[in-house]
PDB file of C-alpha atoms in Angstrom:
ATOM      1  CA  MET A1334      -0.719 -11.793  17.316  1.00  0.00           C
ATOM      2  CA  LYS A1335       0.531 -13.969  20.195  1.00  0.00           C
ATOM      3  CA  ASP A1336       0.714 -17.011  17.874  1.00  0.00           C
ATOM      4  CA  ILE A1337       2.716 -14.964  15.366  1.00  0.00           C
ATOM      5  CA  ALA A1338       5.068 -13.773  18.106  1.00  0.00           C
ATOM      6  CA  ASP A1339       5.556 -17.391  19.235  1.00  0.00           C
ATOM      7  CA  GLN A1340       6.430 -18.455  15.675  1.00  0.00           C
ATOM      8  CA  ILE A1341       8.978 -15.647  15.446  1.00  0.00           C
ATOM      9  CA  LYS A1342      10.549 -16.747  18.714  1.00  0.00           C
ATOM     10  CA  LYS A1343      10.813 -20.334  17.436  1.00  0.00           C
ATOM     11  CA  ASN A1344      12.302 -19.654  14.015  1.00  0.00           C
ATOM     12  CA  LYS A1345      15.580 -18.068  12.932  1.00  0.00           C
ATOM     13  CA  ASN A1346      15.104 -17.356   9.224  1.00  0.00           C
ATOM     14  CA  PHE A1347      12.488 -15.060   7.699  1.00  0.00           C
ATOM     15  CA  TYR A1348      11.453 -13.954   4.223  1.00  0.00           C
ATOM     16  CA  ILE A1349       9.355 -10.775   4.141  1.00  0.00           C
ATOM     17  CA  PHE A1350       7.137 -10.101   1.119  1.00  0.00           C
ATOM     18  CA  GLY A1351       4.952  -7.119   0.205  1.00  0.00           C
ATOM     19  CA  HIS A1352       2.675  -6.276  -2.683  1.00  0.00           C
ATOM     20  CA  MET A1353       3.397  -5.230  -6.264  1.00  0.00           C
ATOM     21  CA  ASP A1354       3.670  -1.496  -6.933  1.00  0.00           C
ATOM     22  CA  PRO A1355       4.456  -0.869  -3.268  1.00  0.00           C
ATOM     23  CA  ASP A1356       3.580   2.292  -1.397  1.00  0.00           C
ATOM     24  CA  GLY A1357       5.014   3.756   1.801  1.00  0.00           C
ATOM     25  CA  ASP A1358       2.861   1.550   4.036  1.00  0.00           C
ATOM     26  CA  CYS A1359       4.016  -1.653   2.354  1.00  0.00           C
ATOM     27  CA  ILE A1360       7.691  -0.656   2.285  1.00  0.00           C
ATOM     28  CA  GLY A1361       7.538   0.786   5.805  1.00  0.00           C
ATOM     29  CA  SER A1362       5.999  -2.465   7.067  1.00  0.00           C
ATOM     30  CA  GLN A1363       8.590  -4.665   5.350  1.00  0.00           C
ATOM     31  CA  LEU A1364      11.612  -2.592   6.329  1.00  0.00           C
ATOM     32  CA  GLY A1365      10.408  -1.769   9.830  1.00  0.00           C
ATOM     33  CA  LEU A1366       9.712  -5.427  10.563  1.00  0.00           C
ATOM     34  CA  GLY A1367      12.930  -6.532   8.868  1.00  0.00           C
ATOM     35  CA  LEU A1368      15.102  -4.169  10.905  1.00  0.00           C
ATOM     36  CA  PHE A1369      13.379  -5.245  14.098  1.00  0.00           C
ATOM     37  CA  LEU A1370      13.823  -8.966  13.379  1.00  0.00           C
ATOM     38  CA  LYS A1371      17.503  -8.459  12.587  1.00  0.00           C
ATOM     39  CA  ARG A1372      17.893  -6.512  15.828  1.00  0.00           C
ATOM     40  CA  ILE A1373      16.604  -9.478  17.837  1.00  0.00           C
ATOM     41  CA  GLY A1374      18.986 -11.861  16.106  1.00  0.00           C
ATOM     42  CA  LYS A1375      17.014 -13.202  13.128  1.00  0.00           C
ATOM     43  CA  ASN A1376      18.144 -13.724   9.540  1.00  0.00           C
ATOM     44  CA  VAL A1377      15.992 -11.677   7.174  1.00  0.00           C
ATOM     45  CA  ARG A1378      15.605 -11.247   3.422  1.00  0.00           C
ATOM     46  CA  LEU A1379      13.262  -8.720   1.853  1.00  0.00           C
ATOM     47  CA  PHE A1380      11.510  -9.274  -1.476  1.00  0.00           C
ATOM     48  CA  SER A1381       9.546  -6.959  -3.752  1.00  0.00           C
ATOM     49  CA  GLN A1382       8.578  -7.067  -7.401  1.00  0.00           C
ATOM     50  CA  GLY A1383       8.470  -3.247  -7.439  1.00  0.00           C
ATOM     51  CA  LYS A1384       8.005  -0.881  -9.132  1.00  0.00           C
ATOM     52  CA  PHE A1385       9.692   1.627  -6.831  1.00  0.00           C
ATOM     53  CA  ASP A1386       8.193   4.580  -8.669  1.00  0.00           C
ATOM     54  CA  ARG A1387       7.238   6.734  -5.704  1.00  0.00           C
ATOM     55  CA  VAL A1388       9.706   9.410  -4.669  1.00  0.00           C
ATOM     56  CA  GLU A1389       9.508   8.509  -0.975  1.00  0.00           C
ATOM     57  CA  ILE A1390      10.425   4.830  -1.466  1.00  0.00           C
ATOM     58  CA  LYS A1391      12.871   4.992  -4.388  1.00  0.00           C
ATOM     59  CA  ARG A1392      15.922   5.103  -2.100  1.00  0.00           C
ATOM     60  CA  PHE A1393      14.939   1.789  -0.506  1.00  0.00           C
ATOM     61  CA  GLU A1394      14.953  -0.253  -3.729  1.00  0.00           C
ATOM     62  CA  PRO A1395      18.533  -1.626  -3.270  1.00  0.00           C
ATOM     63  CA  LEU A1396      17.468  -3.231   0.027  1.00  0.00           C
ATOM     64  CA  PHE A1397      15.058  -5.629  -1.719  1.00  0.00           C
ATOM     65  CA  HIS A1398      15.575  -8.767  -3.791  1.00  0.00           C
ATOM     66  CA  SER A1399      13.662  -8.743  -7.081  1.00  0.00           C
ATOM     67  CA  GLU A1400      14.066 -12.551  -7.423  1.00  0.00           C
ATOM     68  CA  PHE A1401      13.535 -15.223  -4.798  1.00  0.00           C
ATOM     69  CA  VAL A1402      16.841 -16.108  -3.120  1.00  0.00           C
ATOM     70  CA  PRO A1403      16.264 -18.626  -0.304  1.00  0.00           C
ATOM     71  CA  PHE A1404      18.494 -19.329   2.658  1.00  0.00           C
ATOM     72  CA  ASP A1405      20.490 -22.534   2.492  1.00  0.00           C
ATOM     73  CA  VAL A1406      18.208 -24.227   5.018  1.00  0.00           C
ATOM     74  CA  PRO A1407      15.290 -26.703   4.838  1.00  0.00           C
ATOM     75  CA  LYS A1408      11.894 -25.111   4.235  1.00  0.00           C
ATOM     76  CA  ASN A1409      10.684 -25.930   7.737  1.00  0.00           C
ATOM     77  CA  ASP A1410      13.549 -23.831   9.134  1.00  0.00           C
ATOM     78  CA  ALA A1411      12.290 -20.639   7.468  1.00  0.00           C
ATOM     79  CA  THR A1412       9.081 -18.613   7.713  1.00  0.00           C
ATOM     80  CA  ALA A1413       7.487 -16.397   5.060  1.00  0.00           C
ATOM     81  CA  ILE A1414       5.837 -13.198   6.293  1.00  0.00           C
ATOM     82  CA  ILE A1415       3.485 -11.397   3.905  1.00  0.00           C
ATOM     83  CA  VAL A1416       2.515  -7.852   4.833  1.00  0.00           C
ATOM     84  CA  ASP A1417      -0.117  -5.495   3.449  1.00  0.00           C
ATOM     85  CA  CYS A1418      -1.481  -8.104   1.004  1.00  0.00           C
ATOM     86  CA  SER A1419      -5.109  -9.230   0.949  1.00  0.00           C
ATOM     87  CA  THR A1420      -4.501 -12.014  -1.607  1.00  0.00           C
ATOM     88  CA  PRO A1421      -1.397 -14.139  -2.341  1.00  0.00           C
ATOM     89  CA  ASP A1422      -1.241 -13.004  -5.976  1.00  0.00           C
ATOM     90  CA  ARG A1423      -0.588  -9.442  -4.762  1.00  0.00           C
ATOM     91  CA  THR A1424       3.010 -10.565  -4.094  1.00  0.00           C
ATOM     92  CA  GLY A1425       3.375 -10.884  -7.876  1.00  0.00           C
ATOM     93  CA  ILE A1426       6.224 -13.087  -9.072  1.00  0.00           C
ATOM     94  CA  PHE A1427       6.784 -14.421  -5.542  1.00  0.00           C
ATOM     95  CA  ALA A1428       3.367 -16.092  -5.145  1.00  0.00           C
ATOM     96  CA  ASP A1429       4.719 -19.542  -6.044  1.00  0.00           C
ATOM     97  CA  SER A1430       7.948 -19.091  -4.064  1.00  0.00           C
ATOM     98  CA  ILE A1431       6.008 -19.077  -0.798  1.00  0.00           C
ATOM     99  CA  THR A1432       4.673 -22.604  -1.326  1.00  0.00           C
ATOM    100  CA  GLY A1433       5.906 -25.046   1.310  1.00  0.00           C
ATOM    101  CA  TYR A1434       6.853 -22.435   3.907  1.00  0.00           C
ATOM    102  CA  LYS A1435       5.075 -21.680   7.161  1.00  0.00           C
ATOM    103  CA  THR A1436       3.319 -18.447   6.249  1.00  0.00           C
ATOM    104  CA  ILE A1437       2.367 -15.463   8.401  1.00  0.00           C
ATOM    105  CA  ILE A1438      -0.082 -12.849   7.093  1.00  0.00           C
ATOM    106  CA  ILE A1439      -0.192  -9.352   8.632  1.00  0.00           C
ATOM    107  CA  ASP A1440      -2.740  -7.195   6.833  1.00  0.00           C
ATOM    108  CA  HIS A1441      -5.350  -4.465   7.301  1.00  0.00           C
ATOM    109  CA  HIS A1442      -7.431  -4.612   4.123  1.00  0.00           C
ATOM    110  CA  SER A1443     -11.199  -4.987   4.289  1.00  0.00           C
ATOM    111  CA  SER A1444     -11.342  -7.412   1.369  1.00  0.00           C
ATOM    112  CA  GLY A1445      -9.302 -10.437   0.324  1.00  0.00           C
ATOM    113  CA  THR A1446      -8.977 -14.194   0.688  1.00  0.00           C
ATOM    114  CA  ASP A1447      -8.285 -16.384   3.698  1.00  0.00           C
ATOM    115  CA  PHE A1448      -4.741 -17.647   3.059  1.00  0.00           C
ATOM    116  CA  GLY A1449      -1.641 -18.387   5.134  1.00  0.00           C
ATOM    117  CA  ASP A1450      -1.013 -20.474   8.252  1.00  0.00           C
ATOM    118  CA  LEU A1451      -1.090 -17.678  10.834  1.00  0.00           C
ATOM    119  CA  ARG A1452      -3.151 -14.566  10.138  1.00  0.00           C
ATOM    120  CA  TYR A1453      -3.550 -11.216  11.850  1.00  0.00           C
ATOM    121  CA  VAL A1454      -5.917  -9.039   9.833  1.00  0.00           C
ATOM    122  CA  ASP A1455      -7.366  -5.841  11.297  1.00  0.00           C
ATOM    123  CA  PRO A1456      -9.383  -3.740   8.805  1.00  0.00           C
ATOM    124  CA  ASP A1457      -9.869  -1.081  11.490  1.00  0.00           C
ATOM    125  CA  ALA A1458      -6.132  -0.347  11.552  1.00  0.00           C
ATOM    126  CA  SER A1459      -5.402   2.837   9.619  1.00  0.00           C
ATOM    127  CA  SER A1460      -2.103   1.453   8.294  1.00  0.00           C
ATOM    128  CA  ASN A1461      -0.334  -1.881   8.172  1.00  0.00           C
ATOM    129  CA  THR A1462       2.618  -0.395  10.057  1.00  0.00           C
ATOM    130  CA  MET A1463       0.322  -0.019  13.082  1.00  0.00           C
ATOM    131  CA  LEU A1464       0.138  -3.821  13.172  1.00  0.00           C
ATOM    132  CA  ILE A1465       3.921  -4.146  12.934  1.00  0.00           C
ATOM    133  CA  LEU A1466       4.161  -1.947  16.029  1.00  0.00           C
ATOM    134  CA  GLN A1467       1.659  -4.254  17.745  1.00  0.00           C
ATOM    135  CA  LEU A1468       3.888  -7.210  16.928  1.00  0.00           C
ATOM    136  CA  ILE A1469       6.930  -5.431  18.355  1.00  0.00           C
ATOM    137  CA  ASP A1470       4.870  -4.800  21.508  1.00  0.00           C
ATOM    138  CA  GLU A1471       3.810  -8.449  21.659  1.00  0.00           C
ATOM    139  CA  LEU A1472       7.467  -9.456  21.645  1.00  0.00           C
ATOM    140  CA  GLY A1473       8.155  -7.150  24.595  1.00  0.00           C
ATOM    141  CA  GLU A1474      10.231  -4.614  22.669  1.00  0.00           C
ATOM    142  CA  LYS A1475      10.074  -0.957  21.622  1.00  0.00           C
ATOM    143  CA  PRO A1476      10.946   0.453  18.190  1.00  0.00           C
ATOM    144  CA  THR A1477      14.265   2.171  17.577  1.00  0.00           C
ATOM    145  CA  LYS A1478      14.357   5.619  15.944  1.00  0.00           C
ATOM    146  CA  GLU A1479      15.030   4.102  12.514  1.00  0.00           C
ATOM    147  CA  GLU A1480      12.232   1.544  12.891  1.00  0.00           C
ATOM    148  CA  ALA A1481       9.864   4.252  14.136  1.00  0.00           C
ATOM    149  CA  GLU A1482      10.601   6.430  11.095  1.00  0.00           C
ATOM    150  CA  LEU A1483       9.735   3.561   8.750  1.00  0.00           C
ATOM    151  CA  LEU A1484       6.536   2.745  10.615  1.00  0.00           C
ATOM    152  CA  MET A1485       5.569   6.439  10.614  1.00  0.00           C
ATOM    153  CA  LEU A1486       6.114   6.545   6.842  1.00  0.00           C
ATOM    154  CA  GLY A1487       3.466   3.848   6.469  1.00  0.00           C
ATOM    155  CA  LEU A1488       1.068   5.517   8.888  1.00  0.00           C
ATOM    156  CA  CYS A1489       1.347   8.882   7.142  1.00  0.00           C
ATOM    157  CA  THR A1490       0.996   7.284   3.707  1.00  0.00           C
ATOM    158  CA  ASP A1491      -2.234   5.426   4.389  1.00  0.00           C
ATOM    159  CA  THR A1492      -3.880   8.169   6.434  1.00  0.00           C
ATOM    160  CA  GLY A1493      -2.912  10.893   3.959  1.00  0.00           C
ATOM    161  CA  PHE A1494      -1.209  12.607   6.876  1.00  0.00           C
ATOM    162  CA  PHE A1495      -4.359  11.968   8.939  1.00  0.00           C
ATOM    163  CA  ARG A1496      -6.725  13.548   6.384  1.00  0.00           C
ATOM    164  CA  HIS A1497      -8.526  10.230   5.799  1.00  0.00           C
ATOM    165  CA  LEU A1498      -9.264   9.522   9.453  1.00  0.00           C
ATOM    166  CA  THR A1499     -12.802   9.626  10.776  1.00  0.00           C
ATOM    167  CA  SER A1500     -14.051   9.634  14.374  1.00  0.00           C
ATOM    168  CA  GLY A1501     -12.911   6.032  14.777  1.00  0.00           C
ATOM    169  CA  GLY A1502      -9.309   6.797  13.860  1.00  0.00           C
ATOM    170  CA  TYR A1503      -8.026   7.648  17.327  1.00  0.00           C
ATOM    171  CA  ARG A1504      -5.664   4.639  17.303  1.00  0.00           C
ATOM    172  CA  ALA A1505      -3.661   6.274  14.515  1.00  0.00           C
ATOM    173  CA  PHE A1506      -2.967   9.295  16.705  1.00  0.00           C
ATOM    174  CA  GLU A1507      -1.956   7.062  19.594  1.00  0.00           C
ATOM    175  CA  THR A1508       0.443   5.256  17.257  1.00  0.00           C
ATOM    176  CA  ALA A1509       1.794   8.546  15.900  1.00  0.00           C
ATOM    177  CA  ALA A1510       2.464   9.762  19.443  1.00  0.00           C
ATOM    178  CA  ARG A1511       4.420   6.610  20.269  1.00  0.00           C
ATOM    179  CA  LEU A1512       6.449   6.723  17.050  1.00  0.00           C
ATOM    180  CA  THR A1513       7.223  10.404  17.525  1.00  0.00           C
ATOM    181  CA  GLN A1514       8.325   9.653  21.077  1.00  0.00           C
ATOM    182  CA  ALA A1515      10.629   6.970  19.650  1.00  0.00           C
ATOM    183  CA  GLY A1516      12.305   9.564  17.410  1.00  0.00           C
ATOM    184  CA  ALA A1517      10.273   9.733  14.182  1.00  0.00           C
ATOM    185  CA  SER A1518       9.873  13.240  12.717  1.00  0.00           C
ATOM    186  CA  PRO A1519       6.473  13.885  11.063  1.00  0.00           C
ATOM    187  CA  ASN A1520       7.944  17.010   9.461  1.00  0.00           C
ATOM    188  CA  LYS A1521      10.739  15.049   7.761  1.00  0.00           C
ATOM    189  CA  ILE A1522       8.354  12.348   6.600  1.00  0.00           C
ATOM    190  CA  TYR A1523       5.940  14.942   5.207  1.00  0.00           C
ATOM    191  CA  PHE A1524       8.650  16.328   2.927  1.00  0.00           C
ATOM    192  CA  ASP A1525       9.902  12.820   2.080  1.00  0.00           C
ATOM    193  CA  ILE A1526       6.413  12.120   0.730  1.00  0.00           C
ATOM    194  CA  ASN A1527       5.386  15.518  -0.647  1.00  0.00           C
ATOM    195  CA  GLY A1528       8.662  17.328  -1.296  1.00  0.00           C
ATOM    196  CA  ASN A1529      11.321  17.154  -3.987  1.00  0.00           C
ATOM    197  CA  ARG A1530       8.783  16.986  -6.814  1.00  0.00           C
ATOM    198  CA  THR A1531       9.982  17.879 -10.282  1.00  0.00           C
ATOM    199  CA  LEU A1532       8.451  20.602 -12.432  1.00  0.00           C
ATOM    200  CA  ASP A1533       7.495  17.815 -14.842  1.00  0.00           C
ATOM    201  CA  SER A1534       5.291  16.382 -12.103  1.00  0.00           C
ATOM    202  CA  ARG A1535       3.281  19.595 -12.092  1.00  0.00           C
ATOM    203  CA  TYR A1536       2.917  19.488 -15.896  1.00  0.00           C
ATOM    204  CA  GLN A1537       1.717  15.880 -15.683  1.00  0.00           C
ATOM    205  CA  MET A1538      -0.717  16.826 -12.931  1.00  0.00           C
ATOM    206  CA  ALA A1539      -2.167  19.562 -15.136  1.00  0.00           C
ATOM    207  CA  LYS A1540      -2.601  17.040 -17.954  1.00  0.00           C
ATOM    208  CA  SER A1541      -4.437  14.572 -15.695  1.00  0.00           C
ATOM    209  CA  LEU A1542      -6.682  17.270 -14.280  1.00  0.00           C
ATOM    210  CA  GLY A1543      -7.495  18.426 -17.804  1.00  0.00           C
ATOM    211  CA  ARG A1544      -8.755  14.934 -18.667  1.00  0.00           C
ATOM    212  CA  VAL A1545     -11.219  14.644 -15.791  1.00  0.00           C
ATOM    213  CA  THR A1546     -14.715  13.543 -16.836  1.00  0.00           C
ATOM    214  CA  PRO A1547     -17.647  13.920 -14.410  1.00  0.00           C
ATOM    215  CA  TYR A1548     -20.436  11.345 -14.045  1.00  0.00           C
ATOM    216  CA  PHE A1549     -23.681  11.252 -12.058  1.00  0.00           C
ATOM    217  CA  ASP A1550     -23.881  15.040 -11.705  1.00  0.00           C
ATOM    218  CA  GLY A1551     -20.248  15.236 -10.618  1.00  0.00           C
ATOM    219  CA  LYS A1552     -20.441  12.600  -7.882  1.00  0.00           C
ATOM    220  CA  LEU A1553     -17.839  10.493  -9.738  1.00  0.00           C
ATOM    221  CA  LEU A1554     -14.737  11.943 -11.428  1.00  0.00           C
ATOM    222  CA  ILE A1555     -12.544   9.782 -13.679  1.00  0.00           C
ATOM    223  CA  THR A1556      -9.176  10.683 -15.168  1.00  0.00           C
ATOM    224  CA  TYR A1557      -6.488   8.645 -16.883  1.00  0.00           C
ATOM    225  CA  GLU A1558      -2.800   8.314 -17.838  1.00  0.00           C
ATOM    226  CA  THR A1559      -1.598   6.795 -21.112  1.00  0.00           C
ATOM    227  CA  MET A1560       1.537   4.790 -21.843  1.00  0.00           C
ATOM    228  CA  GLU A1561       2.782   7.835 -23.761  1.00  0.00           C
ATOM    229  CA  ASP A1562       2.522   9.838 -20.544  1.00  0.00           C
ATOM    230  CA  TYR A1563       4.498   7.197 -18.716  1.00  0.00           C
ATOM    231  CA  ILE A1564       7.229   7.152 -21.355  1.00  0.00           C
ATOM    232  CA  ALA A1565       7.420  10.923 -21.738  1.00  0.00           C
ATOM    233  CA  VAL A1566       7.627  11.707 -18.024  1.00  0.00           C
ATOM    234  CA  SER A1567       9.655   9.861 -15.375  1.00  0.00           C
ATOM    235  CA  PRO A1568       7.672   7.724 -12.911  1.00  0.00           C
ATOM    236  CA  GLN A1569       8.853  10.029 -10.140  1.00  0.00           C
ATOM    237  CA  ALA A1570       6.948  12.836 -11.860  1.00  0.00           C
ATOM    238  CA  ARG A1571       3.640  11.135 -11.066  1.00  0.00           C
ATOM    239  CA  ASP A1572       1.900  12.754  -8.129  1.00  0.00           C
ATOM    240  CA  ILE A1573      -1.393  10.923  -8.169  1.00  0.00           C
ATOM    241  CA  ASP A1574      -1.970  11.352  -4.431  1.00  0.00           C
ATOM    242  CA  THR A1575      -2.162  15.121  -4.855  1.00  0.00           C
ATOM    243  CA  ILE A1576      -4.553  14.662  -7.789  1.00  0.00           C
ATOM    244  CA  TYR A1577      -6.805  12.484  -5.615  1.00  0.00           C
ATOM    245  CA  MET A1578      -6.733  15.125  -2.887  1.00  0.00           C
ATOM    246  CA  LEU A1579      -7.629  17.942  -5.295  1.00  0.00           C
ATOM    247  CA  LEU A1580     -10.443  16.010  -6.955  1.00  0.00           C
ATOM    248  CA  LEU A1581     -11.946  14.785  -3.688  1.00  0.00           C
ATOM    249  CA  GLY A1582     -12.066  18.411  -2.577  1.00  0.00           C
ATOM    250  CA  THR A1583     -14.278  19.309  -5.540  1.00  0.00           C
ATOM    251  CA  GLU A1584     -17.905  20.271  -4.929  1.00  0.00           C
ATOM    252  CA  ASN A1585     -20.402  17.348  -4.988  1.00  0.00           C
ATOM    253  CA  VAL A1586     -17.678  14.705  -5.474  1.00  0.00           C
ATOM    254  CA  LYS A1587     -18.093  11.409  -3.671  1.00  0.00           C
ATOM    255  CA  ALA A1588     -15.583   9.176  -5.512  1.00  0.00           C
ATOM    256  CA  VAL A1589     -12.572   9.502  -7.814  1.00  0.00           C
ATOM    257  CA  ALA A1590     -10.920   7.008 -10.181  1.00  0.00           C
ATOM    258  CA  ASN A1591      -7.587   7.150 -12.004  1.00  0.00           C
ATOM    259  CA  ILE A1592      -6.990   4.696 -14.869  1.00  0.00           C
ATOM    260  CA  LYS A1593      -3.357   4.118 -15.847  1.00  0.00           C
ATOM    261  CA  GLU A1594      -2.527   2.321 -19.091  1.00  0.00           C
ATOM    262  CA  ASP A1595       0.062  -0.427 -18.559  1.00  0.00           C
ATOM    263  CA  ASN A1596       1.198  -2.567 -21.526  1.00  0.00           C
ATOM    264  CA  GLY A1597      -2.136  -3.974 -22.690  1.00  0.00           C
ATOM    265  CA  SER A1598      -3.847  -3.745 -19.327  1.00  0.00           C
ATOM    266  CA  VAL A1599      -4.782  -0.941 -16.952  1.00  0.00           C
ATOM    267  CA  THR A1600      -4.196  -0.206 -13.277  1.00  0.00           C
ATOM    268  CA  VAL A1601      -7.061   1.580 -11.533  1.00  0.00           C
ATOM    269  CA  GLY A1602      -6.900   3.587  -8.317  1.00  0.00           C
ATOM    270  CA  LEU A1603     -10.087   4.438  -6.424  1.00  0.00           C
ATOM    271  CA  ARG A1604     -10.675   6.976  -3.648  1.00  0.00           C
ATOM    272  CA  THR A1605     -13.720   8.255  -1.764  1.00  0.00           C
ATOM    273  CA  ARG A1606     -14.486  10.537   1.145  1.00  0.00           C
ATOM    274  CA  GLU A1607     -17.839   8.904   1.917  1.00  0.00           C
ATOM    275  CA  GLU A1608     -18.479   6.512   4.814  1.00  0.00           C
ATOM    276  CA  ASP A1609     -21.195   4.576   2.970  1.00  0.00           C
ATOM    277  CA  ILE A1610     -19.097   3.682  -0.108  1.00  0.00           C
ATOM    278  CA  ASP A1611     -16.938   0.543   0.121  1.00  0.00           C
ATOM    279  CA  LEU A1612     -14.271   0.774  -2.586  1.00  0.00           C
ATOM    280  CA  GLY A1613     -12.538  -2.360  -1.299  1.00  0.00           C
ATOM    281  CA  LYS A1614     -15.668  -4.329  -2.120  1.00  0.00           C
ATOM    282  CA  LEU A1615     -16.003  -2.660  -5.523  1.00  0.00           C
ATOM    283  CA  ALA A1616     -12.342  -3.370  -6.381  1.00  0.00           C
ATOM    284  CA  GLY A1617     -12.910  -6.981  -5.312  1.00  0.00           C
ATOM    285  CA  GLU A1618     -15.398  -7.335  -8.160  1.00  0.00           C
ATOM    286  CA  PHE A1619     -12.416  -6.732 -10.481  1.00  0.00           C
ATOM    287  CA  ASN A1620     -10.203  -9.159  -8.495  1.00  0.00           C
ATOM    288  CA  GLY A1621      -8.546  -6.260  -6.730  1.00  0.00           C
ATOM    289  CA  GLY A1622      -8.834  -5.059  -3.168  1.00  0.00           C
ATOM    290  CA  GLY A1623      -8.078  -2.411  -0.609  1.00  0.00           C
ATOM    291  CA  HIS A1624      -9.871  -0.391   2.035  1.00  0.00           C
ATOM    292  CA  LYS A1625     -13.324   1.155   2.124  1.00  0.00           C
ATOM    293  CA  LYS A1626     -12.003   4.566   1.132  1.00  0.00           C
ATOM    294  CA  ALA A1627      -8.948   3.611  -0.952  1.00  0.00           C
ATOM    295  CA  ALA A1628      -8.654   0.595  -3.224  1.00  0.00           C
ATOM    296  CA  GLY A1629      -7.455  -0.524  -6.622  1.00  0.00           C
ATOM    297  CA  PHE A1630      -7.200  -3.268  -9.185  1.00  0.00           C
ATOM    298  CA  LYS A1631      -5.472  -4.332 -12.388  1.00  0.00           C
ATOM    299  CA  ALA A1632      -7.509  -5.474 -15.389  1.00  0.00           C
ATOM    300  CA  ASP A1633      -7.116  -6.415 -19.014  1.00  0.00           C
ATOM    301  CA  GLY A1634      -8.664  -3.946 -21.431  1.00  0.00           C
ATOM    302  CA  THR A1635      -8.391  -0.432 -22.737  1.00  0.00           C
ATOM    303  CA  ILE A1636      -8.880   2.766 -20.775  1.00  0.00           C
ATOM    304  CA  GLU A1637     -12.270   3.271 -22.443  1.00  0.00           C
ATOM    305  CA  GLU A1638     -13.445  -0.298 -21.757  1.00  0.00           C
ATOM    306  CA  ILE A1639     -12.529  -0.175 -18.070  1.00  0.00           C
ATOM    307  CA  ARG A1640     -13.966   3.328 -17.727  1.00  0.00           C
ATOM    308  CA  ASN A1641     -17.324   2.058 -19.034  1.00  0.00           C
ATOM    309  CA  GLN A1642     -17.249  -0.882 -16.615  1.00  0.00           C
ATOM    310  CA  LEU A1643     -16.468   1.458 -13.712  1.00  0.00           C
ATOM    311  CA  VAL A1644     -19.338   3.776 -14.594  1.00  0.00           C
ATOM    312  CA  GLU A1645     -21.667   0.775 -14.675  1.00  0.00           C
ATOM    313  CA  LYS A1646     -20.496  -0.335 -11.212  1.00  0.00           C
ATOM    314  CA  PHE A1647     -20.906   3.152  -9.771  1.00  0.00           C
ATOM    315  CA  HIS A1648     -24.363   3.406 -11.303  1.00  0.00           C
ATOM    316  CA  ALA A1649     -25.529   0.873  -8.723  1.00  0.00           C
ATOM    317  CA  ILE A1650     -24.047   3.073  -5.963  1.00  0.00           C
ATOM    318  CA  PHE A1651     -25.399   6.433  -7.146  1.00  0.00           C
ATOM    319  CA  LYS A1652     -28.763   5.314  -8.602  1.00  0.00           C
TER     320      LYS A1652
END
């Protein structure tokens, strides 16, 4: 982290990238870091391919460039910072744009590839925003109220409001205490994430729950969403996090998968409540990634084809 702080001190211009289909941790990391860098006198541009489908991040979409727009400076006068990405392709359309720039990686995923010039990767961090706070500390500063709110958004997103933490998660509570002291309101962030849901979102939830198929005596539950679902109901009506929570609370369940159809391919989300299951490793076998308890991947194929492949992979876990 000291080397990253030194690079930030040396340079004036920064591009901040996150992953495709961003969540609150990715957006909170990008915006929190971006606001901080601007506050200490840096030039910053934020980039995201989107989609900004989640209710809690939709309002931030206008703050991001959807195409690469560089500063009018030589490449060695600008630095690219990639947050919450375990592989360069997770930045989507911006993967090639980063070529030629000094690159900083700040990430907390348990799987991925070794890329970038300066790397700070801590898989034990409960959210990527925890690492952004560490960087602010390293530079001898404290977060403002607005920065703290963004960092808290990421922390609450990736911990499921602390539901996902185990006995080793004490650092998350220390971070939450600091961010709350800086002015962040956990109550406000809770309703930013979980409130303002449409009635359609509840109908869509019922449809997804009705499609659940159990495997291995109920240890694995798989559900899915079709393109017709996506067209018929607004993206903001998706409430997959609540579906994960409900399914993981089901008797005997150890893992849950949601398969979402997406124009000839599928996007798969994976969740577990078990310490001895590494979903990040499993997702890596599909060229995806993530954490031990929450991971995902994108793959070519139909819902049925990918479902069969998933069941085969989990067979090795539950045999």
